[in-house]
XYZ file of C-alpha atoms in Angstrom:
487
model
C -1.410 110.761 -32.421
C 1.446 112.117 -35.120
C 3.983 111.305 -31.928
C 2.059 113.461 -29.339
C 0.566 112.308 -26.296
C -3.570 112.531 -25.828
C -3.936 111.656 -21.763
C -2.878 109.408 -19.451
C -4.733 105.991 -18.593
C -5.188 105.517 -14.655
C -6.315 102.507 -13.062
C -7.795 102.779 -9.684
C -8.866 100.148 -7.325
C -8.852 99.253 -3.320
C -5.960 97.454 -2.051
C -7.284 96.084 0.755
C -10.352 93.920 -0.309
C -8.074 92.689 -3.143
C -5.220 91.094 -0.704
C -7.447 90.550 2.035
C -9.363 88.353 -0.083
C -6.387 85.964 -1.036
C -5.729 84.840 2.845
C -7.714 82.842 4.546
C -10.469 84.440 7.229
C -8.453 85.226 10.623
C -4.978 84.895 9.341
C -4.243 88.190 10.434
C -4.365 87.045 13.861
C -1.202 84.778 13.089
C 0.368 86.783 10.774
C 1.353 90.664 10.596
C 1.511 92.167 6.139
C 2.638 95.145 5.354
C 2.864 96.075 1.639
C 4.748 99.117 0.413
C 5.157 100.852 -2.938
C 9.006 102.925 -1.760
C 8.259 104.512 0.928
C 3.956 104.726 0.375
C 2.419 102.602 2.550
C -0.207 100.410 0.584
C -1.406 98.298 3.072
C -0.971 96.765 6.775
C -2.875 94.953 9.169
C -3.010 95.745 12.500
C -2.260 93.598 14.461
C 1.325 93.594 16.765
C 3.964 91.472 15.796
C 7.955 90.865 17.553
C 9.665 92.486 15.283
C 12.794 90.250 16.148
C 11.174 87.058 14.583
C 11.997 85.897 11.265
C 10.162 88.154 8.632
C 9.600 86.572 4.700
C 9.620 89.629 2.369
C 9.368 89.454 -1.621
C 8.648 92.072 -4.477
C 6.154 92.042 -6.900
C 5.669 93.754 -10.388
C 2.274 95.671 -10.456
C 1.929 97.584 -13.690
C 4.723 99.674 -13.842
C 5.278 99.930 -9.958
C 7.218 97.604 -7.867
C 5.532 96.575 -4.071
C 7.617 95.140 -0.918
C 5.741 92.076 0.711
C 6.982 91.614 3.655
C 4.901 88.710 6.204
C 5.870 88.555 10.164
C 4.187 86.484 12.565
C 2.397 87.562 15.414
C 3.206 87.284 18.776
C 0.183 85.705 19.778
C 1.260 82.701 16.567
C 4.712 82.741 18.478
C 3.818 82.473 21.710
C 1.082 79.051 20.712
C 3.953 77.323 18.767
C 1.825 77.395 15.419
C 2.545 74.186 13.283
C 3.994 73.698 9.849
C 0.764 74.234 8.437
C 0.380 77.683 9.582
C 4.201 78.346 7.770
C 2.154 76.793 3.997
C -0.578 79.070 4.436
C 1.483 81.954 4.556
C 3.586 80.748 1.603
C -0.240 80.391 -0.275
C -0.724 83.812 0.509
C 2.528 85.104 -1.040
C 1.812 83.198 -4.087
C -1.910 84.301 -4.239
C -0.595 88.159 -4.081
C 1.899 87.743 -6.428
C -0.546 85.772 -9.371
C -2.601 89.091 -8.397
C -0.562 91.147 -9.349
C 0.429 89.112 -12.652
C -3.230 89.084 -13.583
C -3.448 93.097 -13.326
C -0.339 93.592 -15.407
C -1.441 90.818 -18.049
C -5.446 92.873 -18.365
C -3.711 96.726 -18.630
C -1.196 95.072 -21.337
C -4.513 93.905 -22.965
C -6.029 96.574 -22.690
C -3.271 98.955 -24.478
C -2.799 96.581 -27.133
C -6.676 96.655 -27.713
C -6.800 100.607 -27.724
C -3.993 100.242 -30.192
C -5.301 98.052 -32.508
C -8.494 99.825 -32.479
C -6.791 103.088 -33.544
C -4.873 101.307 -36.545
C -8.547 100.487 -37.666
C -10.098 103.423 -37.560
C -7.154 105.111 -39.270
C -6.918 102.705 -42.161
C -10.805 103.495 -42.401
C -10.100 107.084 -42.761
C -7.316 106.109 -45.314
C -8.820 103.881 -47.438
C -12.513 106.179 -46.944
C -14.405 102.629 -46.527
C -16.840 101.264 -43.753
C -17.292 98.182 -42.396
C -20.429 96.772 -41.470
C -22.345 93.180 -40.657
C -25.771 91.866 -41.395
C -27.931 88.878 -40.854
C -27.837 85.873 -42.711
C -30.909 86.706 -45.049
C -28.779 90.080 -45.853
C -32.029 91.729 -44.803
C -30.946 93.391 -41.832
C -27.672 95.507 -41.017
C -27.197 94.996 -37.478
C -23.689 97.235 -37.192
C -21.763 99.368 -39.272
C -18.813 101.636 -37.756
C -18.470 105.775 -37.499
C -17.061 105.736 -40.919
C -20.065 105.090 -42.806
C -20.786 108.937 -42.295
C -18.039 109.217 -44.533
C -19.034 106.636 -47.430
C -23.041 107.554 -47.170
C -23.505 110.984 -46.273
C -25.478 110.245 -42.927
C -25.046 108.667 -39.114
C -24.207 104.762 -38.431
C -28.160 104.967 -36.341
C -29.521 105.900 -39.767
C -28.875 102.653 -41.375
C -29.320 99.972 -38.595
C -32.238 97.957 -39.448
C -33.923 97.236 -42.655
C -31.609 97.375 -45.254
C -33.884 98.071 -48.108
C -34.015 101.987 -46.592
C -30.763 101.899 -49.066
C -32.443 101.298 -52.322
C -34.038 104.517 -52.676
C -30.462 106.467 -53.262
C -29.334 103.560 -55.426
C -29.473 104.184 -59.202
C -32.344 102.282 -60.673
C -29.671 101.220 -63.753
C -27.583 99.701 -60.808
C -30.181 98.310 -58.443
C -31.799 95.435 -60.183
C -28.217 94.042 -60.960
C -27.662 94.357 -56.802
C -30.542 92.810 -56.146
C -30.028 89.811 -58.162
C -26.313 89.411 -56.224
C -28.360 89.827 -52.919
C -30.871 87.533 -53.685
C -28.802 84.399 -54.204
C -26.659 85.196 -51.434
C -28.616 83.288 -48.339
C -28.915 80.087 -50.498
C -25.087 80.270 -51.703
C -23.392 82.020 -49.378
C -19.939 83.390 -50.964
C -17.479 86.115 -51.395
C -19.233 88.571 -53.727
C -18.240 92.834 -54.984
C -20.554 95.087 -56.398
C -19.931 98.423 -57.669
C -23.197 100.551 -57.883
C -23.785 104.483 -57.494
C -25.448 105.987 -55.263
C -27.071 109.501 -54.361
C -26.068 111.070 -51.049
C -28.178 113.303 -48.869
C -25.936 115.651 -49.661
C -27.096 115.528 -53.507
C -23.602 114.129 -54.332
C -23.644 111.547 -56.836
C -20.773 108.770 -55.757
C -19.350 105.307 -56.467
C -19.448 102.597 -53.941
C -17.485 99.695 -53.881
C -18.993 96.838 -51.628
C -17.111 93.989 -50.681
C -18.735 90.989 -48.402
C -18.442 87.153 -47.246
C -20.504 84.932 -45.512
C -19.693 84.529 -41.363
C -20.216 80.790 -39.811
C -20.328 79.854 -35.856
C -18.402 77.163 -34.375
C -21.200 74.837 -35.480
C -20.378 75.845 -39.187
C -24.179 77.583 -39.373
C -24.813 81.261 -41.346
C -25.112 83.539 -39.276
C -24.973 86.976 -41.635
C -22.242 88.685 -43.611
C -19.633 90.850 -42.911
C -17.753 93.466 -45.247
C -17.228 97.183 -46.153
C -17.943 100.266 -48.232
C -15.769 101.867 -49.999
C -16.271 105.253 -52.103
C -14.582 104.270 -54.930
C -15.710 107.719 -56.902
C -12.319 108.881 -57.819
C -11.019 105.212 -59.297
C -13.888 105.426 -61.304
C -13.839 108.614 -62.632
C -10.260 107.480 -63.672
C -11.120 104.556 -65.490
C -13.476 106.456 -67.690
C -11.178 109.063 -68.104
C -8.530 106.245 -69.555
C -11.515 104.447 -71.398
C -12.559 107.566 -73.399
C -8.794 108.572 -74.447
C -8.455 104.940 -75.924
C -11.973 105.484 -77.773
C -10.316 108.646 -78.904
C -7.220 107.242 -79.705
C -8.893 104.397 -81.632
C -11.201 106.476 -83.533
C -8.140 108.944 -84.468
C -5.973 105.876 -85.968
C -8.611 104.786 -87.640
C -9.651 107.521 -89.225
C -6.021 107.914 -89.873
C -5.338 104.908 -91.541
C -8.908 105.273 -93.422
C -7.103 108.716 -94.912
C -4.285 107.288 -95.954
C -5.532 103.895 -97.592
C -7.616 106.468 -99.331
C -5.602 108.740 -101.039
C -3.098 106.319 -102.558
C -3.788 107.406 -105.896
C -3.354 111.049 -105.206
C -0.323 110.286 -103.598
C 1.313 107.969 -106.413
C 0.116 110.384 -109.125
C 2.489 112.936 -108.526
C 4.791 110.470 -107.765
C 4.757 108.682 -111.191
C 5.269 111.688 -113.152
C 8.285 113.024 -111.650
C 9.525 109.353 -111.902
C 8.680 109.842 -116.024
C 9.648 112.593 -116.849
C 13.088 112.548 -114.835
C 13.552 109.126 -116.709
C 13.103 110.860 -119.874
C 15.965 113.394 -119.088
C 18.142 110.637 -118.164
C 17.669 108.852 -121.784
C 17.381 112.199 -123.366
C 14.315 111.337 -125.380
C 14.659 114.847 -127.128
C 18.374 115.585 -127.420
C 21.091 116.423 -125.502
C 20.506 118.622 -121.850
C 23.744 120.675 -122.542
C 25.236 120.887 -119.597
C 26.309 117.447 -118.103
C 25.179 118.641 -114.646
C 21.638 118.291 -115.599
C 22.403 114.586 -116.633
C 23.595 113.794 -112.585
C 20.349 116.231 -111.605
C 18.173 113.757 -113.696
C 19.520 110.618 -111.625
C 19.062 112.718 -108.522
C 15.680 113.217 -109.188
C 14.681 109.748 -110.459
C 16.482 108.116 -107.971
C 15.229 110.285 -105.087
C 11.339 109.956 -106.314
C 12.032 106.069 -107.037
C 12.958 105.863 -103.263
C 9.787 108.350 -102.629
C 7.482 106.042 -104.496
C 8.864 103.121 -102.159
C 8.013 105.099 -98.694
C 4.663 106.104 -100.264
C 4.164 102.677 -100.760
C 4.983 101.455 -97.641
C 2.967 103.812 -95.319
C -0.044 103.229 -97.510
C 0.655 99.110 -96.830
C 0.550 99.850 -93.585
C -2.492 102.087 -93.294
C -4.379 99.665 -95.679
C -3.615 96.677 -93.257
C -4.603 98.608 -90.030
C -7.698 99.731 -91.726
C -8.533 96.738 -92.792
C -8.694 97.348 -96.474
C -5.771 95.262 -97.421
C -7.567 93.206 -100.829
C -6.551 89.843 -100.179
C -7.068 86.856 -102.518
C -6.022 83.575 -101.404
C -4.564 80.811 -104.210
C -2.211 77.667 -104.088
C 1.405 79.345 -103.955
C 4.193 77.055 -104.951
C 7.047 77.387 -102.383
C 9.918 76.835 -104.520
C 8.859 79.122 -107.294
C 8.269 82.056 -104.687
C 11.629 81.320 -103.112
C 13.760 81.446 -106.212
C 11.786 84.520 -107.723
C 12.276 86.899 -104.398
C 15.829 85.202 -104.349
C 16.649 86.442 -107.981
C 15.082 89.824 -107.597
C 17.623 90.621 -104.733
C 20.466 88.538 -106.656
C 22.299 91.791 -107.569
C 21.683 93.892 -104.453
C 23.375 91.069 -102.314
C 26.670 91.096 -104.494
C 26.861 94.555 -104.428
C 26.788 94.611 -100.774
C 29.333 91.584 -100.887
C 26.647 89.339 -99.494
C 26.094 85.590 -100.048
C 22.790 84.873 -100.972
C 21.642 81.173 -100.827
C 18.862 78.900 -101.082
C 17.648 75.958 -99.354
C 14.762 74.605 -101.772
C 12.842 71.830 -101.004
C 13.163 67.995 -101.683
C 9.038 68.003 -101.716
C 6.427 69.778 -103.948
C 5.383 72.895 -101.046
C 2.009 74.672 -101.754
C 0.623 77.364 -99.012
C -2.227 79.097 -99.856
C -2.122 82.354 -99.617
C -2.709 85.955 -101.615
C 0.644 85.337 -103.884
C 1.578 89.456 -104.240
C 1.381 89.335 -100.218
C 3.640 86.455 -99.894
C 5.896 87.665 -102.129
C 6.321 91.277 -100.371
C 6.769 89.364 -97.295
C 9.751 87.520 -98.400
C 11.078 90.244 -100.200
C 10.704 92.891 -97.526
C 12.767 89.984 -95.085
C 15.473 89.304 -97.143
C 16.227 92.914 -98.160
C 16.319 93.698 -94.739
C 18.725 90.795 -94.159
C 20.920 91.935 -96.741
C 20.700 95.370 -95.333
C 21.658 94.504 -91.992
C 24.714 91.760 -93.343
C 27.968 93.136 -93.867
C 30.508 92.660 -96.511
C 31.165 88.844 -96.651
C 28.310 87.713 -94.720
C 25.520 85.070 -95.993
C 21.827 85.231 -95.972
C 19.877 81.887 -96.191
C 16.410 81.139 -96.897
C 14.267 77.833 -96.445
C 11.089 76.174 -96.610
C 9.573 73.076 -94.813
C 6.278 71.258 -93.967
C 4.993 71.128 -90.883
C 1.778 70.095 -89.169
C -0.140 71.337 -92.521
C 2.044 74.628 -92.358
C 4.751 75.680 -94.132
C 7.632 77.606 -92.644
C 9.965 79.521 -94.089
C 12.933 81.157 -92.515
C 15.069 83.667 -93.645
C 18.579 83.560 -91.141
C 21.341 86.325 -91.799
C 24.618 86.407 -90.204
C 24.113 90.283 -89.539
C 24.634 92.514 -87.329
C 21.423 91.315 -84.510
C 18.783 93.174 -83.128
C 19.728 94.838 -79.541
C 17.512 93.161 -76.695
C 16.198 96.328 -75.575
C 14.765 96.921 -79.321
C 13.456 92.985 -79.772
C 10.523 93.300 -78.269
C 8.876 96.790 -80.028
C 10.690 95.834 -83.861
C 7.576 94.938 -85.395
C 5.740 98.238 -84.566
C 5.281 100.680 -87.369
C 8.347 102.585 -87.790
C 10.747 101.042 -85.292
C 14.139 100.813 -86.487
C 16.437 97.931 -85.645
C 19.828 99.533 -85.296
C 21.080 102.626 -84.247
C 23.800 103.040 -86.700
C 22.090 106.040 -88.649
C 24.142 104.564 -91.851
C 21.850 101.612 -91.313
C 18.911 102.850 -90.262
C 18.162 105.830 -92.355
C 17.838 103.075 -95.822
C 14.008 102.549 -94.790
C 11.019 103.864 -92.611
C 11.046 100.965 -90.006
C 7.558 99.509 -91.970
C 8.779 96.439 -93.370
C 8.491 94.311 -90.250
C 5.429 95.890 -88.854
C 3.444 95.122 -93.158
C 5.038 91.498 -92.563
C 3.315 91.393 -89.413
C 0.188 92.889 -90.767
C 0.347 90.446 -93.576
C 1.310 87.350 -91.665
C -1.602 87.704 -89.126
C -4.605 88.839 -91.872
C -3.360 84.852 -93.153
C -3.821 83.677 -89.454
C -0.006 82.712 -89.880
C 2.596 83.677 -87.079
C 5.767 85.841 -87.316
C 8.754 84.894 -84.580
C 12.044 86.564 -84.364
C 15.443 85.719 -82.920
C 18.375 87.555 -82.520
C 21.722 88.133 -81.074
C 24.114 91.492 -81.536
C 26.879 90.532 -83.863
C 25.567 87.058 -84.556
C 22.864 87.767 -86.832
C 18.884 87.117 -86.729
C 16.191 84.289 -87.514
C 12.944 85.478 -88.688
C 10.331 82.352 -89.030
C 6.829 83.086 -90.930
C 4.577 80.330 -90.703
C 1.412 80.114 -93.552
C -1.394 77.703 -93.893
C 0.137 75.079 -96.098
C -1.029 72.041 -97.949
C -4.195 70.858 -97.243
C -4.988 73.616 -94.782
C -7.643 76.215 -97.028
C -7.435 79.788 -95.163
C -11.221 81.642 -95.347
């Protein structure tokens, strides 16, 4: 074990019987045998032979040792002219010893591979703490169960052979009536089955046991009981409720989150709104000059900087009110080509000031989804102002419409700068940015995609994305469209 050696394995047995027993009775009054292991006699018989006749030796393996055969025959074989015959049986002889000797090497290699075998079992037992055990085919008796079980249950293999029911009194009553039922249907439909119950040691430990089984068949294809292990499973499930509870917790905490939030929109825009009013009132200088033309560029600063405020605020509290569920949503016929053209002229001006090319693919066909129209109209214009965003000077933006199915799709394609693979898969989750160029990036939160999302799905429409680095992206919406009523 660990590389070190336990003992040695000896095999002893008499030499004589065993090659005594493959000639025939009285050969040794023809023939004189003398076996040798180097120079340690093993055997000889004892009978005198001319030691100038012809003399047949071979070796054979035994084990790890190598023995010297060696037949002569006796004067008394010489001196009556023995026949051919006599010659074969000697041959016989030879052959006999030497499939001897094969047989003894082949049952100690057996026997070393069994001892091994057995180890690796007993050590992946250990490992893996787990028992293994067999019953009858009613799964009424246990009729074996290995060392191990010591480990698993808390008492000696002997303990448990027999009735298996002496289990059910250190099963948890919440647990056993769900085992039983498994048990119970077993001998009519014999098949695979697990069960995880716990169970109450002698020991007064409380533990998890993982029990694994299948049904064993003869040659004839009858039941004859079932075979599996035991496993203490205690730590895996202490684990798992570990990781269950943090979700709860984590659940409960984004909820109540987004609950906050959703709720205190008003207190939030309040403040909001007045800074944007009265900083718009020093820029028009309602009441006179401000003196000092430094206060007129403060005034922008500060209407400017609370107008982009107010459009954060906004965003997170989208956001919140979608996870929370508290997004007000009222559904109505939508007319595709109006929507289109009024998000298209809203962002008219903001695409040639970036030196974008905004265009329009309208319809041939009359286009009605039904949807809540101030949600489908933040959708489209939180897409195309992040197209825009992410388009350099001279680049286009398109958007379309189209019936499909009883959908309608609309698709916003830019010829921007892409979306980086590694960022693809995550850029619809709140505050995810899709570029790293902090020029870029710092314009917005990273909501817009995730609200679109949040929109999209409370329509039971679908949001896919494409994109390539320096070719631009494709960002496909699909909404319930004519003749297709959302509830």
């Amino acid at each position: 074990r660990g590389g070190a050696t336990e003992g040695f394995l000896n095999i002893v047995f008499r030499t004589r019987p065993l090659i005594e027993g493959a000639f025939r009775e009285g050969i040794d009054e023809e023939y004189h045998l003398a076996v040798t292991d180097n120079d340690l006699a093993v055997y000889e018989t004892d009978n005198i032979f001319n030691p100038r006749q012809t003399r047949v030796q071979r070796q054979i393996e035994v084990g790890s040792r190598t023995w010297n055969v060696s037949v002569t025959p006796t004067m008394q074989l010489v001196d009556s002219q023995a026949s051919i015959a006599d010659e074969l049986i000697l041959v016989v002889g030879l052959i006999l010893s030497t499939a001897t000797a094969f047989l003894i090497r082949l049952t100690m290699t057996r026997q070393q591979a069994l001892r091994e075998s057995e180890e690796r079992f007993r050590r992946a037992e250990r490992i893996t703490k787990a028992a293994h055990w067999e019953t009858d085919a009613g799964m009424k008796t246990l009729m074996h169960s290995s060392d191990n079980v010591v480990t698993v249950f808390g008492l000696p293999p002997e303990y448990y052979l027999g009735d298996l029911s002496i289990f059910e009194k250190d099963i948890f009553p919440e647990d056993l009536q769900r085992i039983r039922k498994v048990f119970d249907a077993l001998p009519s439909n014999p098949h695979p089955y697990q069960v995880d119950f716990r169970y109450q040691r002698e020991d007064n430990r409380q533990v998890w046991i993982r029990e694994t089984g299948e049904p064993v068949y003869d040659a004839a294809g009858v039941l004859t009981g079932f075979r599996g292990t035991s496993q203490d499973v205690t730590t895996l499930k202490e684990a798992e409720e570990a990781v269950r509870i943090a979700l709860v917790d984590a659940e409960e905490a984004n909820q109540a989150k987004s609950e906050f939030l959703a709720t205190m929109s008003h207190e939030f825009r309040t403040p909001l709104n007045a800074i944007l009013g009265f900083s718009e009132m020093m820029r028009a200088q309602y009441f006179g000059p401000l003196g000092n033309v430094n206060y007129q560029e403060y005034a922008n600063d500060i209407y400017h900087s609370g107008e982009h405020m107010l459009a954060l605020v906004n965003d997170i509290l989208d956001i919140a009110a979608i996870e929370a569920g508290k997004r007000s949503i009222v559904k109505e016929a939508v007319d595709v080509d109006d929507l289109l053209q009024g998000c298209a002229r809203k962002l008219e001006q903001t695409a040639k000031d970036r030196g974008v090319e905004l265009t329009l693919e309208v319809p041939g066909e009359s286009l009605t989804l039904y949807a809540d129209k101030r949600s489908a109209i933040q959708v489209l214009l939180n897409l195309l102002s992040n197209a825009i965003k992410f388009t350099r000077q001279g680049g286009t933006v398109m958007v379309s419409a189209m019936a499909l199915d009883q959908k309608v799709i609309i698709t916003v394609q830019d010829t921007g700068v892409g979306i980086p693979p590694d960022r693809l898969s995550n850029i619809t989750e709140p505050f995810s940015q899709r570029h790293v160029d902090p020029a870029i990036a710092q314009e917005g939160t990273g909501l817009g995609l995730s609200i679109v999302k949040g929109i999209v799905e409370a329509h039971d429409g679908e949001l896919s994305i494409e994109s390539e680095v320096g070719r631009g992206t494709i960002v496909i919406v699909t909404f319930p469209g004519q003749g297709t009523m959302i509830r």
